[in-house]
CSV table of C-alpha atoms (C1' of nucleotides) in Angstrom, one decimal:
chain,number,residue,atom,x,y,z
A,161,MET,CA,-10.6,-42.8,64.7
A,162,LYS,CA,-8.1,-41.6,67.2
A,163,LEU,CA,-4.8,-43.4,67.5
A,164,SER,CA,-3.1,-43.2,70.9
A,165,THR,CA,-1.2,-45.4,73.2
A,166,LYS,CA,-4.4,-45.9,75.2
A,167,GLY,CA,-5.8,-47.9,72.3
A,168,ARG,CA,-2.6,-49.8,72.1
A,169,TYR,CA,-2.7,-50.8,75.7
A,170,ALA,CA,-6.3,-52.0,75.3
A,171,VAL,CA,-5.3,-54.1,72.3
A,172,MET,CA,-2.3,-55.5,74.1
A,173,ALA,CA,-4.6,-56.5,77.0
A,174,MET,CA,-7.2,-58.0,74.7
A,175,VAL,CA,-4.7,-60.0,72.9
A,176,ASP,CA,-3.4,-61.3,76.2
A,177,LEU,CA,-6.9,-62.1,77.2
A,178,ALA,CA,-7.6,-64.0,74.0
A,179,ARG,CA,-4.4,-65.9,74.5
A,180,HIS,CA,-5.0,-67.0,78.1
A,181,ALA,CA,-8.7,-67.3,78.5
A,182,GLN,CA,-9.0,-70.8,77.2
A,183,VAL,CA,-10.5,-72.5,80.2
A,184,LYS,CA,-11.1,-70.0,83.0
A,185,PRO,CA,-11.5,-66.3,83.0
A,186,VAL,CA,-8.4,-64.2,83.3
A,187,SER,CA,-7.9,-61.7,86.1
A,188,LEU,CA,-6.8,-58.2,85.4
A,189,SER,CA,-3.9,-58.6,87.8
A,190,ASP,CA,-2.6,-61.5,85.6
A,191,ILE,CA,-2.7,-59.3,82.6
A,192,ALA,CA,-1.2,-56.4,84.5
A,193,THR,CA,1.9,-58.4,85.5
A,194,ARG,CA,2.3,-60.0,82.1
A,195,GLN,CA,1.8,-56.8,80.0
A,196,GLU,CA,3.3,-54.5,82.6
A,197,ILE,CA,0.3,-52.2,82.7
A,198,SER,CA,-1.0,-50.7,85.9
A,199,LEU,CA,-3.9,-52.7,87.4
A,200,SER,CA,-6.2,-49.7,88.0
A,201,TYR,CA,-5.5,-48.4,84.5
A,202,LEU,CA,-6.6,-51.8,83.2
A,203,GLU,CA,-9.7,-51.6,85.2
A,204,GLN,CA,-10.6,-48.3,83.6
A,205,LEU,CA,-9.9,-49.8,80.1
A,206,PHE,CA,-11.9,-52.9,80.8
A,207,ALA,CA,-14.8,-50.9,82.2
A,208,ARG,CA,-15.1,-49.4,78.7
A,209,LEU,CA,-14.5,-52.7,76.9
A,210,ARG,CA,-17.3,-54.2,79.0
A,211,ARG,CA,-19.7,-51.4,78.3
A,212,ALA,CA,-18.9,-51.8,74.6
A,213,GLY,CA,-19.8,-55.5,74.9
A,214,LEU,CA,-16.4,-56.8,74.0
A,215,VAL,CA,-15.7,-58.6,77.2
A,216,LYS,CA,-17.8,-60.3,80.0
A,217,SER,CA,-16.8,-60.2,83.6
A,218,VAL,CA,-17.0,-62.9,86.3
A,219,ARG,CA,-16.9,-61.5,89.8
A,220,GLY,CA,-15.5,-63.1,92.9
A,221,PRO,CA,-12.4,-65.2,93.4
A,222,GLY,CA,-11.4,-67.2,90.4
A,223,GLY,CA,-13.2,-64.6,88.3
A,224,GLY,CA,-11.9,-62.3,85.7
A,225,TYR,CA,-12.7,-61.5,82.1
A,226,ARG,CA,-13.6,-63.5,79.0
A,227,LEU,CA,-14.1,-62.4,75.5
A,228,ALA,CA,-17.8,-61.7,74.8
A,229,ARG,CA,-17.4,-63.1,71.3
A,230,GLY,CA,-14.7,-65.3,69.9
A,231,SER,CA,-11.2,-64.0,69.2
A,232,ALA,CA,-11.9,-64.4,65.5
A,233,ASP,CA,-14.9,-62.2,65.8
A,234,THR,CA,-13.3,-59.4,67.8
A,235,ARG,CA,-11.7,-56.7,65.6
A,236,VAL,CA,-9.0,-54.4,66.6
A,237,SER,CA,-11.0,-51.4,65.4
A,238,GLU,CA,-13.7,-52.2,67.9
A,239,ILE,CA,-11.3,-52.2,70.7
A,240,ILE,CA,-9.8,-48.9,69.9
A,241,LEU,CA,-13.2,-47.3,69.3
A,242,ALA,CA,-14.3,-48.6,72.7
A,243,VAL,CA,-11.5,-47.1,74.8
A,244,ASP,CA,-10.8,-43.9,72.9
A,245,GLU,CA,-13.4,-41.2,73.4
A,246,PRO,CA,-14.7,-39.8,70.2
A,247,ILE,CA,-12.7,-37.2,68.5
A,248,SER,CA,-13.2,-33.6,69.7
A,249,ALA,CA,-14.6,-32.5,66.3
A,250,THR,CA,-12.8,-29.2,66.8
A,251,ARG,CA,-12.6,-27.5,63.5
A,252,CYS,CA,-14.0,-29.2,60.4
A,253,THR,CA,-13.5,-32.8,61.2
A,254,GLU,CA,-16.6,-34.9,60.9
A,255,MET,CA,-19.1,-32.2,61.4
A,256,GLY,CA,-22.1,-32.4,59.1
A,257,ALA,CA,-22.9,-30.6,55.9
A,258,THR,CA,-23.5,-27.3,57.6
A,259,GLY,CA,-20.2,-26.7,59.2
A,260,CYS,CA,-17.6,-27.4,56.6
A,261,ARG,CA,-19.0,-28.2,53.2
A,262,ALA,CA,-20.3,-24.7,52.9
A,263,ASP,CA,-16.9,-23.1,52.5
A,264,ARG,CA,-15.0,-25.1,50.0
A,265,SER,CA,-11.8,-23.2,50.1
A,266,LYS,CA,-11.4,-23.7,53.8
A,267,CYS,CA,-11.9,-27.4,53.8
A,268,LEU,CA,-9.9,-28.6,50.8
A,269,THR,CA,-8.3,-31.0,53.2
A,270,HIS,CA,-11.6,-32.4,54.4
A,271,ASP,CA,-11.7,-35.2,51.9
A,272,LEU,CA,-8.2,-36.1,52.7
A,273,TRP,CA,-8.8,-36.6,56.4
A,274,GLU,CA,-11.9,-38.5,55.7
A,275,GLU,CA,-10.2,-40.8,53.3
A,276,LEU,CA,-7.3,-41.3,55.7
A,277,GLY,CA,-9.8,-42.2,58.5
A,278,ASN,CA,-11.4,-44.7,56.1
A,279,GLN,CA,-8.0,-46.3,55.3
A,280,ILE,CA,-7.2,-46.7,59.0
A,281,HIS,CA,-10.5,-48.1,59.9
A,282,LEU,CA,-10.4,-50.4,56.9
A,283,PHE,CA,-7.1,-51.8,58.0
A,284,LEU,CA,-7.9,-52.1,61.7
A,285,SER,CA,-11.3,-53.7,61.1
A,286,SER,CA,-9.6,-56.3,58.8
A,287,VAL,CA,-7.5,-57.6,61.7
A,288,THR,CA,-9.1,-59.8,64.4
A,289,LEU,CA,-7.5,-60.8,67.7
A,290,LEU,CA,-7.0,-64.3,66.3
A,291,ASP,CA,-5.0,-62.7,63.4
A,292,VAL,CA,-2.8,-61.0,65.9
A,293,LEU,CA,-2.3,-64.1,67.9
A,294,GLU,CA,-1.4,-66.1,64.8
A,295,ARG,CA,0.6,-63.3,63.4
A,296,LYS,CA,-1.5,-63.2,60.3
A,297,LEU,CA,-2.3,-59.6,59.9
A,298,ALA,CA,-4.6,-58.5,57.3
A,299,PRO,CA,-3.7,-60.8,54.4
A,300,ARG,CA,-5.3,-58.4,52.0
A,301,PHE,CA,-2.8,-55.8,53.0
A,302,LEU,CA,0.2,-58.2,52.8
A,303,GLU,CA,-0.5,-59.7,49.4
A,304,ALA,CA,2.2,-57.4,48.2
A,305,PRO,CA,2.2,-57.5,44.4
A,306,ALA,CA,5.6,-56.2,43.5
A,307,ALA,CA,4.1,-53.8,41.0
A,308,ALA,CA,2.2,-52.0,43.7
A,309,ASN,CA,5.4,-51.5,45.7
A,310,ALA,CA,7.3,-50.1,42.8
A,311,ALA,CA,4.5,-47.7,42.2
A,312,ALA,CA,4.3,-46.8,45.8
A,313,ASN,CA,7.9,-45.8,46.0
A,314,THR,CA,8.2,-43.9,42.8
A,315,GLU,CA,4.7,-42.6,42.2
A,316,SER,CA,5.8,-39.0,42.2
A,317,SER,CA,5.6,-38.8,38.5
A,318,MET,CA,2.3,-40.5,38.4
A,319,ALA,CA,0.7,-38.2,41.0
A,320,ALA,CA,2.2,-35.2,39.3
A,321,ALA,CA,1.3,-36.1,35.8
A,322,SER,CA,-2.3,-37.1,36.5
B,209,MET,CA,3.7,-41.2,62.4
B,210,LYS,CA,1.6,-39.3,64.8
B,211,LEU,CA,-1.8,-38.0,63.7
B,212,SER,CA,-3.0,-34.9,65.5
B,213,THR,CA,-4.8,-31.7,64.7
B,214,LYS,CA,-1.4,-30.0,64.7
B,215,GLY,CA,-0.5,-31.8,61.5
B,216,ARG,CA,-3.9,-31.0,60.1
B,217,TYR,CA,-3.4,-27.3,60.7
B,218,ALA,CA,0.0,-27.5,58.9
B,219,VAL,CA,-1.5,-29.3,55.9
B,220,MET,CA,-4.4,-26.7,55.7
B,221,ALA,CA,-1.9,-23.9,55.8
B,222,MET,CA,0.3,-25.6,53.2
B,223,VAL,CA,-2.6,-26.2,50.9
B,224,ASP,CA,-3.6,-22.5,51.3
B,225,LEU,CA,0.0,-21.6,50.4
B,226,ALA,CA,0.1,-23.8,47.4
B,227,ARG,CA,-3.2,-22.2,46.2
B,228,HIS,CA,-2.2,-18.6,46.6
B,229,ALA,CA,1.5,-18.4,46.1
B,230,GLN,CA,1.4,-18.2,42.3
B,231,VAL,CA,3.1,-14.8,41.8
B,232,LYS,CA,4.2,-13.3,45.1
B,233,PRO,CA,5.0,-14.9,48.5
B,234,VAL,CA,2.1,-15.3,50.9
B,235,SER,CA,2.2,-13.8,54.3
B,236,LEU,CA,1.2,-15.7,57.3
B,237,SER,CA,-1.4,-13.2,58.3
B,238,ASP,CA,-3.2,-13.9,55.0
B,239,ILE,CA,-3.2,-17.6,55.7
B,240,ALA,CA,-4.2,-16.9,59.3
B,241,THR,CA,-7.3,-14.9,58.3
B,242,ARG,CA,-8.3,-17.3,55.5
B,243,GLN,CA,-7.8,-20.5,57.5
B,244,GLU,CA,-8.8,-19.0,60.9
B,245,ILE,CA,-5.6,-20.1,62.6
B,246,SER,CA,-3.7,-17.9,65.1
B,247,LEU,CA,-0.8,-16.0,63.5
B,248,SER,CA,1.7,-16.9,66.2
B,249,TYR,CA,0.8,-20.5,66.0
B,250,LEU,CA,1.3,-20.4,62.2
B,251,GLU,CA,4.7,-18.9,62.8
B,252,GLN,CA,5.7,-21.8,65.0
B,253,LEU,CA,4.4,-24.3,62.4
B,254,PHE,CA,6.2,-22.6,59.6
B,255,ALA,CA,9.4,-22.4,61.5
B,256,ARG,CA,9.4,-26.2,61.5
B,257,LEU,CA,8.3,-26.4,57.9
B,258,ARG,CA,11.2,-24.1,57.0
B,259,ARG,CA,13.7,-26.1,58.9
B,260,ALA,CA,12.4,-29.2,57.1
B,261,GLY,CA,13.0,-27.5,53.8
B,262,LEU,CA,9.4,-27.5,52.7
B,263,VAL,CA,9.0,-23.7,52.4
B,264,LYS,CA,11.2,-20.7,51.8
B,265,SER,CA,10.8,-17.4,53.5
B,266,VAL,CA,11.1,-13.8,52.2
B,267,ARG,CA,11.5,-11.2,54.8
B,268,GLY,CA,10.4,-7.7,54.9
B,269,PRO,CA,7.2,-6.0,53.6
B,270,GLY,CA,5.6,-7.9,50.7
B,271,GLY,CA,7.4,-11.0,51.9
B,272,GLY,CA,6.0,-14.2,53.1
B,273,TYR,CA,6.4,-17.9,52.2
B,274,ARG,CA,6.7,-19.9,49.1
B,275,LEU,CA,6.8,-23.6,48.6
B,276,ALA,CA,10.4,-24.8,48.4
B,277,ARG,CA,9.5,-27.3,45.8
B,278,GLY,CA,6.4,-27.5,43.6
B,279,SER,CA,3.0,-28.4,44.9
B,280,ALA,CA,3.3,-31.7,43.0
B,281,ASP,CA,6.5,-32.5,44.8
B,282,THR,CA,5.4,-31.8,48.3
B,283,ARG,CA,3.7,-34.7,50.0
B,284,VAL,CA,1.3,-34.6,52.9
B,285,SER,CA,3.4,-37.1,54.9
B,286,GLU,CA,6.4,-34.7,54.8
B,287,ILE,CA,4.3,-31.9,56.2
B,288,ILE,CA,3.0,-34.0,59.1
B,289,LEU,CA,6.4,-35.4,59.9
B,290,ALA,CA,7.9,-31.8,59.9
B,291,VAL,CA,5.5,-30.4,62.5
B,292,ASP,CA,4.8,-33.3,64.8
B,293,GLU,CA,7.6,-34.2,67.1
B,294,PRO,CA,8.7,-37.8,66.8
B,295,ILE,CA,6.7,-40.3,68.8
B,296,SER,CA,7.7,-40.7,72.4
B,297,ALA,CA,8.8,-44.4,71.9
B,298,THR,CA,7.3,-45.2,75.2
B,299,ARG,CA,6.9,-48.9,75.5
B,300,CYS,CA,7.7,-51.1,72.5
B,301,THR,CA,7.0,-48.8,69.6
B,302,GLU,CA,9.9,-48.3,67.2
B,303,MET,CA,12.6,-49.4,69.6
B,304,GLY,CA,15.2,-51.6,68.1
B,305,ALA,CA,15.6,-55.3,68.2
B,306,THR,CA,16.8,-55.3,71.8
B,307,GLY,CA,13.8,-53.7,73.4
B,308,CYS,CA,10.8,-55.6,72.2
B,309,ARG,CA,11.7,-58.5,69.9
B,310,ALA,CA,13.2,-60.4,72.8
B,311,ASP,CA,9.9,-61.0,74.5
B,312,ARG,CA,7.5,-62.3,71.9
B,313,SER,CA,4.5,-62.7,74.1
B,314,LYS,CA,4.6,-59.1,75.2
B,315,CYS,CA,4.8,-57.7,71.7
B,316,LEU,CA,2.4,-59.7,69.7
B,317,THR,CA,0.9,-56.4,68.7
B,318,HIS,CA,4.2,-55.0,67.5
B,319,ASP,CA,3.8,-56.1,63.9
B,320,LEU,CA,0.3,-54.7,63.9
B,321,TRP,CA,1.3,-51.2,64.9
B,322,GLU,CA,4.2,-51.3,62.5
B,323,GLU,CA,2.0,-52.3,59.6
B,324,LEU,CA,-0.6,-49.7,60.6
B,325,GLY,CA,2.1,-47.1,60.5
B,326,ASN,CA,3.2,-48.3,57.1
B,327,GLN,CA,-0.3,-48.0,55.8
B,328,ILE,CA,-0.8,-44.5,57.1
B,329,HIS,CA,2.6,-43.4,55.7
B,330,LEU,CA,2.0,-45.0,52.4
B,331,PHE,CA,-1.4,-43.3,52.0
B,332,LEU,CA,-0.2,-39.8,53.1
B,333,SER,CA,3.0,-40.0,51.0
B,334,SER,CA,0.9,-40.8,47.9
B,335,VAL,CA,-1.0,-37.5,48.2
B,336,THR,CA,0.7,-34.3,47.1
B,337,LEU,CA,-0.5,-30.7,47.7
B,338,LEU,CA,-1.5,-30.6,44.1
B,339,ASP,CA,-3.7,-33.6,44.5
B,340,VAL,CA,-5.5,-32.0,47.4
B,341,LEU,CA,-6.0,-28.8,45.4
B,342,GLU,CA,-7.4,-30.7,42.5
B,343,ARG,CA,-9.3,-33.0,44.8
B,344,LYS,CA,-7.6,-36.0,43.3
B,345,LEU,CA,-6.6,-38.0,46.3
B,346,ALA,CA,-4.6,-41.1,45.8
B,347,PRO,CA,-6.5,-42.7,42.9
B,348,ARG,CA,-4.9,-46.0,43.9
B,349,PHE,CA,-6.8,-45.9,47.1
B,350,LEU,CA,-10.2,-45.1,45.6
B,351,GLU,CA,-10.3,-47.9,43.1
B,352,ALA,CA,-12.1,-51.1,43.5
B,353,PRO,CA,-11.2,-52.6,46.9
B,354,ALA,CA,-9.6,-55.7,45.4
B,355,ALA,CA,-7.0,-53.7,43.4
B,356,ALA,CA,-6.8,-50.7,45.7
B,357,ASN,CA,-4.9,-52.5,48.5
B,358,ALA,CA,-1.7,-50.7,48.8
B,359,ALA,CA,0.5,-53.6,49.5
B,360,ALA,CA,3.8,-53.4,51.1
B,361,ASN,CA,6.3,-56.1,51.8
B,362,THR,CA,8.5,-55.7,54.8
B,363,GLU,CA,11.5,-54.1,53.3
B,364,SER,CA,9.9,-51.5,51.1
B,365,SER,CA,7.5,-50.4,53.8
B,366,MET,CA,10.3,-50.1,56.3
B,367,ALA,CA,12.2,-48.0,53.8
B,368,ALA,CA,9.2,-45.8,53.3
B,369,ALA,CA,8.4,-45.5,56.9
B,370,SER,CA,11.2,-43.4,58.6
C,298,DC,C1',-15.5,-65.2,107.8
C,299,DA,C1',-11.5,-64.2,104.8
C,300,DA,C1',-9.6,-63.5,100.6
C,301,DA,C1',-10.0,-62.7,95.6
C,302,DA,C1',-11.6,-60.5,92.4
C,303,DA,C1',-14.6,-57.0,89.8
C,304,DC,C1',-16.3,-52.4,90.3
C,305,DC,C1',-16.1,-47.3,91.3
C,306,DA,C1',-14.8,-42.3,92.0
C,307,DA,C1',-11.6,-39.0,92.8
C,308,DC,C1',-7.3,-37.1,92.4
C,309,DT,C1',-2.3,-36.3,90.6
C,310,DG,C1',1.9,-35.4,87.7
C,311,DC,C1',3.0,-34.8,83.2
C,312,DG,C1',3.1,-33.6,78.4
C,313,DT,C1',1.1,-31.7,74.3
C,314,DC,C1',-1.9,-28.5,72.1
C,315,DA,C1',-3.3,-24.1,70.5
C,316,DC,C1',-2.6,-19.8,71.6
C,317,DT,C1',-0.8,-15.3,73.6
C,318,DC,C1',2.6,-11.8,74.6
C,319,DG,C1',6.5,-9.2,73.9
C,320,DG,C1',9.8,-8.5,71.6
C,321,DA,C1',14.0,-8.6,67.6
C,322,DT,C1',15.4,-8.5,63.0
C,323,DT,C1',15.0,-7.8,58.0
C,324,DT,C1',13.5,-5.0,54.2
C,325,DA,C1',10.3,-2.5,51.0
C,326,DA,C1',7.9,1.8,50.5
C,327,DT,C1',7.5,6.7,51.4
D,28,DA,C1',15.7,8.3,57.4
D,29,DT,C1',11.5,6.8,59.0
D,30,DT,C1',7.8,3.9,59.0
D,31,DA,C1',5.6,-0.2,58.6
D,32,DA,C1',5.3,-5.0,57.0
D,33,DA,C1',6.7,-9.0,57.5
D,34,DT,C1',9.6,-13.0,59.3
D,35,DC,C1',11.9,-14.6,63.4
D,36,DC,C1',12.3,-15.9,68.4
D,37,DG,C1',11.5,-17.3,73.3
D,38,DA,C1',8.8,-17.5,77.2
D,39,DG,C1',4.6,-18.5,79.2
D,40,DT,C1',-0.6,-20.0,79.8
D,41,DG,C1',-5.0,-22.6,80.2
D,42,DA,C1',-7.1,-26.7,79.0
D,43,DC,C1',-7.1,-31.4,78.2
D,44,DG,C1',-5.9,-36.3,77.8
D,45,DC,C1',-2.8,-39.9,79.4
D,46,DA,C1',-1.1,-43.1,82.8
D,47,DG,C1',-1.2,-44.0,87.2
D,48,DT,C1',-2.5,-43.8,92.3
D,49,DT,C1',-5.3,-44.0,96.3
D,50,DG,C1',-9.0,-45.8,98.7
D,51,DG,C1',-12.6,-47.7,98.9
D,52,DT,C1',-17.4,-51.0,97.7
D,53,DT,C1',-19.4,-55.0,96.3
D,54,DT,C1',-19.7,-59.8,94.8
D,55,DT,C1',-18.4,-64.6,95.2
D,56,DT,C1',-15.5,-68.6,96.3
D,57,DG,C1',-13.4,-71.7,99.7
DNA sequence: CAAAAACCAACTGCGTCACTCGGATTTAAT
DNA sequence: ATTAAATCCGAGTGACGCAGTTGGTTTTTG
């Protein structure tokens, strides 16, 4: 999962859409002025979002976009995956068993990137548009037991010893 | 924290260095052939790693690089922060209280990106080079999902972020 | 019909990435 | 002393994605 400002723009726009599309569809020019994003750039982003089935469009005057599903059923990870094109799979990333698993010494880091991708996806798919609107992000990640924090800041001995 | 293939190259090289620098320093040409990375590109990466204090250099024939600290005391997050230049801080990201906090509606997503950055940094700083070598990555993150949530309250995660 | 909106395609300036080239310095080995 | 191995250094290059622009077309409402 790629993390770029492009995905951030898309999420900003989708949050704006979820916030203002209560009664009638929201035009992209409204979002553009509110979020200070270029209209044509928004068009490109929403073309992808529409193809991904995340929004529905209404053409003609008074038209605009609505969420295809509810704001509680639209996850941030879906938005980012919709607008970012899939990773280039340059070296070892994400290629199948043939490309990388064969040579173990070269791809010691493979598991690391895979697990990092899992973490990111886990976090972003745990947050819905409604969560962002209500500023409740990923309660599972904010439970914050103090013990975990202490461990997180001083785990050098742990990691080294084990 | 930016995630690019550049940081991945740096981590690959540093893992290779940690693996082979037992007795004598490791030359970049060795790493280049083993990891299939261009030598001059490695030179640029190691210039940054050296400036960041992660490696030490030995010049002349038989020279090369060593880890400045032990492999158990070198964290993946440090490597990535060393080679990736700081984020461009384009729109709202990471700017202080003045830039973004003022307009709440525009930056509903601010907390989301901040927390995502915290998650990524927390994960990558919990993995050392030794962990990668021994394929023990962040046992806390591989436990049962309920207990594995690396939780961070605001202060500690800010402190860890940088 | 006119205006508002979604649609669409092509192009542009810019920055980063991964890499190359051509050196210079340091230092061990002969 | 010479050679060669290595780090250092700066400049430049092709490709690519990002963010935006231009200039339309279609659809639909009033």
